[in-house]
């Protein structure tokens, strides 16, 4: 019974890590789009480091 609970806990943890990773990738893509838009608008120079 304990092994089943541990296996279920591991599966739940893996799903949580997967969802967190997808969320981080989505945020990274959004940040890249904002940086590209700022560069196109002339707010951020191409040679400036991105904070």
Coordinates of N, CA, C and O in Angstrom, one line a residue:
X1 N 0.8 -1.2 0.0 CA 0.0 0.0 0.0 C 0.9 1.3 0.0 O 0.5 2.2 -0.7
X2 N 2.0 1.2 0.8 CA 2.9 2.4 0.8 C 3.5 2.6 -0.5 O 3.7 3.7 -1.0
X3 N 3.9 1.5 -1.2 CA 4.6 1.6 -2.5 C 3.6 2.3 -3.6 O 4.1 3.0 -4.4
X4 N 2.3 1.9 -3.5 CA 1.4 2.5 -4.4 C 1.3 4.0 -4.2 O 1.2 4.8 -5.1
X5 N 1.3 4.4 -2.9 CA 1.2 5.8 -2.6 C 2.4 6.5 -3.0 O 2.3 7.7 -3.5
X6 N 3.6 5.9 -2.9 CA 4.8 6.6 -3.3 C 4.9 6.7 -4.8 O 5.3 7.7 -5.3
X7 N 4.4 5.7 -5.5 CA 4.4 5.7 -7.0 C 3.5 6.8 -7.5 O 3.8 7.6 -8.4
X8 N 2.3 6.9 -6.8 CA 1.4 8.0 -7.2 C 2.0 9.4 -6.9 O 1.8 10.3 -7.7
X9 N 2.7 9.5 -5.8 CA 3.3 10.8 -5.5 C 4.4 11.1 -6.5 O 4.5 12.3 -6.9
X10 N 5.1 10.1 -6.9 CA 6.2 10.4 -8.0 C 5.5 10.8 -9.3 O 6.0 11.7 -9.9
X11 N 4.4 10.2 -9.7 CA 3.7 10.5 -10.9 C 3.2 12.0 -10.8 O 3.3 12.8 -11.7
X12 N 2.6 12.3 -9.7 CA 2.1 13.7 -9.5 C 3.2 14.7 -9.5 O 3.1 15.7 -10.1
X13 N 4.4 14.4 -8.9 CA 5.5 15.3 -9.0 C 6.0 15.4 -10.4 O 6.4 16.6 -10.8
X14 N 6.1 14.4 -11.2 CA 6.5 14.5 -12.6 C 5.6 15.3 -13.4 O 6.0 16.1 -14.2
X15 N 4.3 15.1 -13.2 CA 3.3 16.0 -13.9 C 3.5 17.4 -13.5 O 3.4 18.3 -14.4
X16 N 3.7 17.7 -12.3 CA 3.9 19.1 -11.8 C 5.1 19.7 -12.5 O 5.1 20.9 -12.9
X17 N 6.2 18.9 -12.5 CA 7.4 19.4 -13.1 C 7.2 19.7 -14.6 O 7.7 20.7 -15.2
X18 N 6.5 18.8 -15.3 CA 6.2 19.0 -16.7 C 5.4 20.3 -16.9 O 5.7 21.1 -17.8
X19 N 4.3 20.5 -16.1 CA 3.5 21.7 -16.3 C 4.3 23.0 -16.0 O 4.1 24.0 -16.6
X20 N 5.2 22.9 -15.0 CA 6.0 24.1 -14.6 C 7.0 24.4 -15.8 O 7.1 25.5 -16.1
X21 N 7.5 23.3 -16.4 CA 8.4 23.5 -17.5 C 7.7 24.1 -18.7 O 8.3 25.0 -19.3
X22 N 6.5 23.7 -19.0 CA 5.8 24.3 -20.1 C 5.4 25.7 -19.8 O 5.5 26.6 -20.7
X23 N 5.1 26.0 -18.6 CA 4.8 27.4 -18.2 C 6.0 28.3 -18.4 O 5.9 29.4 -18.9
X24 N 7.2 27.8 -18.0 CA 8.4 28.6 -18.1 C 8.8 28.8 -19.6 O 9.2 29.9 -19.9
X25 N 8.6 27.8 -20.4 CA 8.8 28.0 -21.8 C 7.9 29.0 -22.4 O 8.3 29.8 -23.3
X26 N 6.7 29.0 -22.0 CA 5.7 29.9 -22.6 C 6.1 31.4 -22.2 O 6.0 32.3 -22.9
X27 N 6.5 31.5 -20.9 CA 6.9 32.9 -20.4 C 8.2 33.3 -21.2 O 8.3 34.5 -21.5
X28 N 9.1 32.4 -21.4 CA 10.3 32.7 -22.2 C 10.0 33.2 -23.6 O 10.6 34.2 -24.1
X29 N 9.1 32.5 -24.3 CA 8.7 32.9 -25.6 C 8.0 34.3 -25.6 O 8.3 35.1 -26.5
X30 N 7.2 34.6 -24.6 CA 6.6 35.9 -24.4 C 7.6 37.0 -24.2 O 7.5 38.0 -24.8
X31 N 8.6 36.7 -23.4 CA 9.7 37.7 -23.2 C 10.5 37.9 -24.4 O 10.8 39.1 -24.7
X32 N 10.8 36.9 -25.2 CA 11.5 37.1 -26.5 C 10.7 37.9 -27.4 O 11.2 38.8 -28.1
X33 N 9.4 37.7 -27.5 CA 8.5 38.5 -28.3 C 8.5 40.0 -27.9 O 8.5 40.9 -28.7
X34 N 8.5 40.2 -26.6 CA 8.5 41.6 -26.1 C 9.8 42.3 -26.4 O 9.8 43.5 -26.8
X35 N 10.9 41.6 -26.3 CA 12.2 42.1 -26.6 C 12.3 42.4 -28.1 O 12.8 43.5 -28.5
X36 N 11.8 41.5 -28.9 CA 11.8 41.8 -30.4 C 11.0 43.0 -30.7 O 11.4 43.8 -31.6
X37 N 9.8 43.1 -30.1 CA 8.9 44.3 -30.4 C 9.6 45.6 -29.9 O 9.5 46.6 -30.6
X38 N 10.3 45.5 -28.8 CA 11.0 46.7 -28.3 C 12.1 47.1 -29.3 O 12.4 48.3 -29.5
X39 N 12.8 46.1 -29.8 CA 13.9 46.4 -30.8 C 13.4 47.0 -32.1 O 13.9 47.9 -32.6
X40 N 12.2 46.5 -32.5 CA 11.6 47.0 -33.7 C 11.1 48.4 -33.5 O 11.3 49.3 -34.4
X41 N 10.6 48.7 -32.3 CA 10.1 50.0 -32.0 C 11.2 51.0 -31.8 O 11.0 52.2 -31.7
X42 N 12.4 50.5 -31.6 CA 13.6 51.4 -31.4 C 13.8 51.7 -30.0 O 14.7 52.6 -29.6
X43 N 13.1 51.1 -29.1 CA 13.3 51.3 -27.6 C 14.6 50.7 -27.1 O 15.3 51.2 -26.3
X44 N 14.9 49.5 -27.7 CA 16.0 48.7 -27.2 C 16.9 48.5 -28.4 O 16.5 48.0 -29.5
X45 N 18.2 48.9 -28.3 CA 19.2 48.8 -29.4 C 19.6 47.3 -29.5 O 19.6 46.6 -28.5
X46 N 20.0 47.0 -30.7 CA 20.4 45.6 -30.9 C 21.7 45.2 -30.1 O 21.9 44.0 -29.8
X47 N 22.5 46.2 -29.8 CA 23.8 45.9 -29.1 C 23.6 46.0 -27.6 O 24.6 45.7 -26.9
X48 N 22.5 46.4 -27.1 CA 22.3 46.6 -25.7 C 22.1 45.2 -25.1 O 21.3 44.4 -25.7
X49 N 22.7 44.9 -23.9 CA 22.4 43.7 -23.3 C 21.0 43.7 -22.7 O 20.5 44.7 -22.3
X50 N 20.3 42.5 -22.8 CA 19.0 42.4 -22.3 C 19.0 42.1 -20.8 O 19.7 41.2 -20.4
X51 N 18.3 42.9 -20.0 CA 18.4 42.7 -18.5 C 17.7 41.4 -18.1 O 16.8 40.9 -18.8

